[in-house]
PDB file of C-alpha atoms in Angstrom:
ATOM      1  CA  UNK A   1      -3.887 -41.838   5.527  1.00 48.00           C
ATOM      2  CA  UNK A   2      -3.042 -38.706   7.508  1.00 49.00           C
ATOM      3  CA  UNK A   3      -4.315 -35.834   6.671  1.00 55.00           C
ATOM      4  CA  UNK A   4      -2.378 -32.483   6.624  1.00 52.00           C
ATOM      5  CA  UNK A   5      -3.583 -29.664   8.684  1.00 53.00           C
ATOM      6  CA  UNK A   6      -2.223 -26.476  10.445  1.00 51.00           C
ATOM      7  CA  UNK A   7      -1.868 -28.522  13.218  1.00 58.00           C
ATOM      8  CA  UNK A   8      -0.021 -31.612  11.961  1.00 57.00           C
ATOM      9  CA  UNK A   9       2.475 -32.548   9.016  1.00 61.00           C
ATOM     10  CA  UNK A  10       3.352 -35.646   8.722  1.00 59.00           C
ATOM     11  CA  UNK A  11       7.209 -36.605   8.847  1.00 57.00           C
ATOM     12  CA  UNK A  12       9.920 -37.466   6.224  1.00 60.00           C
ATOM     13  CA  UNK A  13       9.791 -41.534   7.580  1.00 57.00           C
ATOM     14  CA  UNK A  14       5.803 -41.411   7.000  1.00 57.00           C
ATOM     15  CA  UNK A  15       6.118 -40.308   3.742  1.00 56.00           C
ATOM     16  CA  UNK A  16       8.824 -42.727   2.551  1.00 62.00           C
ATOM     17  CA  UNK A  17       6.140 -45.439   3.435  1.00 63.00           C
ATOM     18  CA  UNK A  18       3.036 -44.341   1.997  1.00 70.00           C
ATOM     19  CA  UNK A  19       2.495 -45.083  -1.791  1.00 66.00           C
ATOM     20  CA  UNK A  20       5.941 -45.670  -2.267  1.00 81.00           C
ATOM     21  CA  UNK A  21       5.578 -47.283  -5.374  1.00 92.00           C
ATOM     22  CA  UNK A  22       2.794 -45.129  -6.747  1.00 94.00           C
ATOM     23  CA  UNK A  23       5.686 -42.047  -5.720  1.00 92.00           C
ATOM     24  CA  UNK A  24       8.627 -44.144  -7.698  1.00 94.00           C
ATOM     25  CA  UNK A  25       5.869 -44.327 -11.055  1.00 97.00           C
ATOM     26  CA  UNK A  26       5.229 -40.229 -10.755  1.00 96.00           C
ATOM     27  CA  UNK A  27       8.640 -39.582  -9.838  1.00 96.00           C
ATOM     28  CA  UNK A  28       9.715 -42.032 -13.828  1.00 96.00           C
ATOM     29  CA  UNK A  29       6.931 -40.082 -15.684  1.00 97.00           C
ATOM     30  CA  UNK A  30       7.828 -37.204 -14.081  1.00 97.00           C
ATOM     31  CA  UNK A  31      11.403 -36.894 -15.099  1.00 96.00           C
ATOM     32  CA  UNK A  32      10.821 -37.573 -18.916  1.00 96.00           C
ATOM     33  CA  UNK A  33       9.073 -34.186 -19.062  1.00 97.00           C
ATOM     34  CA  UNK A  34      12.724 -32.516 -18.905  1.00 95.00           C
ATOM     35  CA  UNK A  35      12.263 -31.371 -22.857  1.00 93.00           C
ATOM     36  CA  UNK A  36      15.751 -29.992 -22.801  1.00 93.00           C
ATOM     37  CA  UNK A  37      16.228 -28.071 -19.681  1.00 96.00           C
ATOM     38  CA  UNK A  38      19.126 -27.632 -18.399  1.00 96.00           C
ATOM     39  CA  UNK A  39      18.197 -26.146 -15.001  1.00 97.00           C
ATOM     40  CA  UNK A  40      15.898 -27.677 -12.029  1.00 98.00           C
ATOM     41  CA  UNK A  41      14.216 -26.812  -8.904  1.00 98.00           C
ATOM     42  CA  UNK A  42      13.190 -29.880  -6.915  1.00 98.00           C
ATOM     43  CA  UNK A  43      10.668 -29.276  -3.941  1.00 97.00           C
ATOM     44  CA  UNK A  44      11.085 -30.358  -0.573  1.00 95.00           C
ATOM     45  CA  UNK A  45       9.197 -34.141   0.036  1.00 93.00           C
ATOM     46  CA  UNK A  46       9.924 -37.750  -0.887  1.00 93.00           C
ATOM     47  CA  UNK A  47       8.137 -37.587  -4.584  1.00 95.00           C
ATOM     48  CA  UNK A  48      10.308 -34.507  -5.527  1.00 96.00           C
ATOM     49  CA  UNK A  49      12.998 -36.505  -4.186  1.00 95.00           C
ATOM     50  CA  UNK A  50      12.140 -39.607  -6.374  1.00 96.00           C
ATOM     51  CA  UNK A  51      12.621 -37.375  -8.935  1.00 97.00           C
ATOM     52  CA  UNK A  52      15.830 -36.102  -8.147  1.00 96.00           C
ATOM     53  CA  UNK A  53      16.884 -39.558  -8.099  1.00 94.00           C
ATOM     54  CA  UNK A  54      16.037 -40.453 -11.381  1.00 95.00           C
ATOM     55  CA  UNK A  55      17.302 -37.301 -12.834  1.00 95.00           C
ATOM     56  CA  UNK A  56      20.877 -37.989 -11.266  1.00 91.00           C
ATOM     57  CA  UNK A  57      20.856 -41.571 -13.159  1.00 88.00           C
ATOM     58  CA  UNK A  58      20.735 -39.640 -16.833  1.00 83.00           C
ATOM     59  CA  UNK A  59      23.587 -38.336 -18.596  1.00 73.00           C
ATOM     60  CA  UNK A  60      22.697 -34.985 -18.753  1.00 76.00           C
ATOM     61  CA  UNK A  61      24.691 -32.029 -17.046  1.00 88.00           C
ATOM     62  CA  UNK A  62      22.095 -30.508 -14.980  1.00 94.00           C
ATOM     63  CA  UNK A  63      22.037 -27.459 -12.270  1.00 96.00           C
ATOM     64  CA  UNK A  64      19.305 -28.902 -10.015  1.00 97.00           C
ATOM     65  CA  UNK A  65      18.151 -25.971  -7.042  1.00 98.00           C
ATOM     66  CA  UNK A  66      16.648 -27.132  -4.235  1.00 98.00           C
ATOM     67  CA  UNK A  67      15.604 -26.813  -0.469  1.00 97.00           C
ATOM     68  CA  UNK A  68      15.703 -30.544   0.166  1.00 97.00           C
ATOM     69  CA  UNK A  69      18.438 -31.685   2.055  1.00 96.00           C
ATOM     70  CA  UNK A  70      17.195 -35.782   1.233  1.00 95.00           C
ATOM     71  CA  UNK A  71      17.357 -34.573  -2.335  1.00 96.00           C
ATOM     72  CA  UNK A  72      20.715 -32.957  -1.906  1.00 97.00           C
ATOM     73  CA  UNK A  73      21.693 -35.844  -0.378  1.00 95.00           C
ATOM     74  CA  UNK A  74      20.682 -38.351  -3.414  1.00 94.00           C
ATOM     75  CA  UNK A  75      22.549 -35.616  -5.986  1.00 95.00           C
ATOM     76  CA  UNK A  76      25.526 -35.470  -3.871  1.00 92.00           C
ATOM     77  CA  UNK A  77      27.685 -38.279  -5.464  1.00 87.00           C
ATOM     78  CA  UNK A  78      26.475 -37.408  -8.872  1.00 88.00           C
ATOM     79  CA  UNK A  79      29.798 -35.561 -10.738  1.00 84.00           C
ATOM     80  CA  UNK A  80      27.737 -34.656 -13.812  1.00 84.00           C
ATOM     81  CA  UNK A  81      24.989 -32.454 -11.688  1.00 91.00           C
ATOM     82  CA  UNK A  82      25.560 -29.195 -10.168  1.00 94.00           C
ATOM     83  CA  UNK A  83      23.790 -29.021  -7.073  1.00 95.00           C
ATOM     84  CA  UNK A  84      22.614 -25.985  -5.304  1.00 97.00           C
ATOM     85  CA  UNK A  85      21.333 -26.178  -1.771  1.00 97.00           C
ATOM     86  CA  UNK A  86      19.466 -23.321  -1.006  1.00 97.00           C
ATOM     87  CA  UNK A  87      20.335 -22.231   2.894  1.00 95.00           C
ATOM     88  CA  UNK A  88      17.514 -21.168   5.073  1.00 95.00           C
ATOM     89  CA  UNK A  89      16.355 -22.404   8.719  1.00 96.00           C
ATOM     90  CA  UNK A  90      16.025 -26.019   8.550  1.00 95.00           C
ATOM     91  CA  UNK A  91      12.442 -28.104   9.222  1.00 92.00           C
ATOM     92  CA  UNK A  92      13.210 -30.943  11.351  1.00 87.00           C
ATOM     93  CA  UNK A  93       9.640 -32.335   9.905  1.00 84.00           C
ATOM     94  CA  UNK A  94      10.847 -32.540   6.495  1.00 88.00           C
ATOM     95  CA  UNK A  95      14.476 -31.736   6.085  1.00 92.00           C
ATOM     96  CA  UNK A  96      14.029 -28.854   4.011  1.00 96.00           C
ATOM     97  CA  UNK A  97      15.010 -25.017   4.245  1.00 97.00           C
ATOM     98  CA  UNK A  98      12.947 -22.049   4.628  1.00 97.00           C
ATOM     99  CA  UNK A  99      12.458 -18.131   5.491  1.00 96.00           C
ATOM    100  CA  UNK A 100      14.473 -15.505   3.755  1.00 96.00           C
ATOM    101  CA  UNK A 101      17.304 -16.694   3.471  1.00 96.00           C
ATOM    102  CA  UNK A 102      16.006 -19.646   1.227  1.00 97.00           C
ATOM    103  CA  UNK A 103      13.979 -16.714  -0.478  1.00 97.00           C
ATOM    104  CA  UNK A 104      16.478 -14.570  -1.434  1.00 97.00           C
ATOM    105  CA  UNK A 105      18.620 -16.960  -2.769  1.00 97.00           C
ATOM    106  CA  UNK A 106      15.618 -18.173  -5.157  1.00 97.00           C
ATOM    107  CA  UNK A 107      15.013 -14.482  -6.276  1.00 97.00           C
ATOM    108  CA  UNK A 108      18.422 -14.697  -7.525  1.00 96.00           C
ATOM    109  CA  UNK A 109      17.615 -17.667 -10.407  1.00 98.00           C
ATOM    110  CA  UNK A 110      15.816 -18.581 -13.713  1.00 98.00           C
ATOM    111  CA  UNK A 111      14.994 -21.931 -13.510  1.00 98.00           C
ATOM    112  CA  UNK A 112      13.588 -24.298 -16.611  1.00 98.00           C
ATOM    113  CA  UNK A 113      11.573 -26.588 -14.863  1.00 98.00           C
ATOM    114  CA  UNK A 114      10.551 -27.026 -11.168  1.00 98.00           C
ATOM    115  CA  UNK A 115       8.739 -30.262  -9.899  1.00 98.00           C
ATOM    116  CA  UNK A 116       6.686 -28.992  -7.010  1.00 98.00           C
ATOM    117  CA  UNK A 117       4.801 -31.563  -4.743  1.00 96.00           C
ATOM    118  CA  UNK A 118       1.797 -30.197  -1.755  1.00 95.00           C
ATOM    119  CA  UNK A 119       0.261 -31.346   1.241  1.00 92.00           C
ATOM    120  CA  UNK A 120      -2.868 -30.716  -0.146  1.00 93.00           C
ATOM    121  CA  UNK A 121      -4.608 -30.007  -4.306  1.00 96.00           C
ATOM    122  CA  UNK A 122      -7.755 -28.720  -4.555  1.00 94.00           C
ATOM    123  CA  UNK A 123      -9.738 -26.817  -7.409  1.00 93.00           C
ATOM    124  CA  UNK A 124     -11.329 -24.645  -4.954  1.00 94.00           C
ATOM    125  CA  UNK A 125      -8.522 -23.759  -2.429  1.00 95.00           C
ATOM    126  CA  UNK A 126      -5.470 -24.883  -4.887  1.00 97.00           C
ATOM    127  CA  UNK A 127      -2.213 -26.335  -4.175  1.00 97.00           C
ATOM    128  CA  UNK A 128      -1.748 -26.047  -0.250  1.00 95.00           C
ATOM    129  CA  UNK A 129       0.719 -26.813   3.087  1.00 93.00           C
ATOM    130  CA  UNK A 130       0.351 -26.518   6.400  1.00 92.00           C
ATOM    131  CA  UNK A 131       3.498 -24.336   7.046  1.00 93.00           C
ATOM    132  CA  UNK A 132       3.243 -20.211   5.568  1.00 96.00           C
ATOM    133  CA  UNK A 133       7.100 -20.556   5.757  1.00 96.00           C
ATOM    134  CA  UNK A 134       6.974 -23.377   3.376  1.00 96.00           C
ATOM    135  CA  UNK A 135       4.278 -22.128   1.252  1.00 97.00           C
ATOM    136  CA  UNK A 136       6.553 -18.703   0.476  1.00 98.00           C
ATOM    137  CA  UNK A 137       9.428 -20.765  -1.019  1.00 98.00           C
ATOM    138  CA  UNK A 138       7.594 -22.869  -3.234  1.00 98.00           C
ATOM    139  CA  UNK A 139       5.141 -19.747  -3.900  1.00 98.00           C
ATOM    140  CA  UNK A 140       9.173 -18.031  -4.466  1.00 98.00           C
ATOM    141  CA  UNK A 141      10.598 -21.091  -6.897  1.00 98.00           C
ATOM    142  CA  UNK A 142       7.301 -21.077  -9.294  1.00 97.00           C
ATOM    143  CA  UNK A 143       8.001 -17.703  -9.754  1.00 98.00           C
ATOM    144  CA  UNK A 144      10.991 -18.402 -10.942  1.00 98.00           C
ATOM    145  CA  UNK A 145      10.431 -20.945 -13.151  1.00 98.00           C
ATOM    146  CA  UNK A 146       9.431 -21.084 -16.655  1.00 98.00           C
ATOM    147  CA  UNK A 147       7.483 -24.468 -16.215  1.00 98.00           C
ATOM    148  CA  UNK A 148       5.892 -26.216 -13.341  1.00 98.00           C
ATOM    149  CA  UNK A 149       5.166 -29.858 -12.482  1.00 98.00           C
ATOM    150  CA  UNK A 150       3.742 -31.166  -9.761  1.00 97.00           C
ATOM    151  CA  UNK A 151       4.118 -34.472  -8.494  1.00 97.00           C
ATOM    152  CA  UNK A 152       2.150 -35.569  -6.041  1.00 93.00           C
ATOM    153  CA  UNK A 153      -0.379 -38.950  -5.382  1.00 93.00           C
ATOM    154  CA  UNK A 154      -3.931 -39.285  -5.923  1.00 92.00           C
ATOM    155  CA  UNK A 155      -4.111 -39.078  -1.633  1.00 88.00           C
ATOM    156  CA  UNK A 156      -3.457 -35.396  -1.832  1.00 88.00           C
ATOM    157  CA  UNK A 157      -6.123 -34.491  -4.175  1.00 93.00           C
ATOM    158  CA  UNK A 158      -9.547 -32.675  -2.532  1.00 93.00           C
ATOM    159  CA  UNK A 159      -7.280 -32.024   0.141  1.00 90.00           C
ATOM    160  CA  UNK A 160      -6.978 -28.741   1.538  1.00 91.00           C
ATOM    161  CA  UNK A 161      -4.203 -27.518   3.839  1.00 90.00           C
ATOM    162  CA  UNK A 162      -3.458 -24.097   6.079  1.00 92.00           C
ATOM    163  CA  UNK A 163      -1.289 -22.559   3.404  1.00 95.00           C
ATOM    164  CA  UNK A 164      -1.843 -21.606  -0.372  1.00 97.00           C
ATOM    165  CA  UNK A 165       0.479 -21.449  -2.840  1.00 98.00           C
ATOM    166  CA  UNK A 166      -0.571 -21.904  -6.299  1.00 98.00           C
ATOM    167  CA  UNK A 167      -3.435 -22.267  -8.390  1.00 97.00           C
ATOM    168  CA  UNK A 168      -3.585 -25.592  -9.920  1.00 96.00           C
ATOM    169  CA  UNK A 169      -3.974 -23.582 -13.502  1.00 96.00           C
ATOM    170  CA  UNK A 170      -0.257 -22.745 -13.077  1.00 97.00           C
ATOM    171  CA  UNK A 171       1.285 -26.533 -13.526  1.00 96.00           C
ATOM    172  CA  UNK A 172       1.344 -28.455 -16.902  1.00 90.00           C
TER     173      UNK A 172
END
């Protein structure tokens, strides 16, 4: 299992592999903790993605947010969600947007629920990544939202990456 650092990330065809089917049972599980909202922020990564998925297969109208262009690429055929791409300079790594533009956009929203995933979850050194770019818009989109989720497998946990973001007190 690769470990994140500040030196390495591991790419989006790496992550499609690993625990794939250990993603696709968070991602399920993950998306029945909606309870009614109506508006979504879904991280950058392939278990935030997952969820996206699923979320697109329901027949709820939903404003879904996000800085994933895999995930905006899974919502893009669905009529009943709004999708919102947030712009930003694009990682190559992960296929996700970040810096101010990404910010600022964010700073404009209330969002209901946001499933977040990390590179790294640890009680000590919380909910980590190895790029500060990336860490600011996640740090950005818990901010603005009313409830957190994370989503992430058991290989991420007493990991510790470059960059913090959160607390692990601040998800459900």
């Amino acid at each position: 299992i690769a470990v994140e650092t500040a030196g390495f990330e591991s790419d989006v065809h790496y992550r499609t592999t690993a625990h794939s089917a250990q993603k696709r049972r968070i991602a399920t599980a993950a998306a029945k903790l909606m309870h009614g909202a109506e508006t979504v922020y879904i991280d950058e990564g392939f278990t935030p993605c997952l969820v996206a998925d699923v979320l697109s297969r329901g027949d709820s109208n939903l404003t879904i947010v996000t800085s994933s262009l895999l995930a905006a690429q899974v919502l893009a055929d669905r009529p009943s969600t709004r999708t919102l791409l947030i712009g930003g300079r694009l990682r190559c790594r992960t296929k996700a947007t970040v810096d101010d533009w990404a910010l600022r956009m964010l700073s404009e929203f209330v969002i209901d629920v946001a499933f977040m995933g990390a590179n790294g979850v640890s009680r000590d050194r919380g909910l980590t990544t190895p790029d500060p770019a990336v860490a600011a818009v996640k740090r950005e989109a818990m901010n603005r939202s009313r409830r957190r989720i994370l989503v992430g497998v058991h290989a991420k946990f007493g990991v510790s990456s470059f960059a913090r973001f959160a607390d692990v007190r601040d998800f459900e």
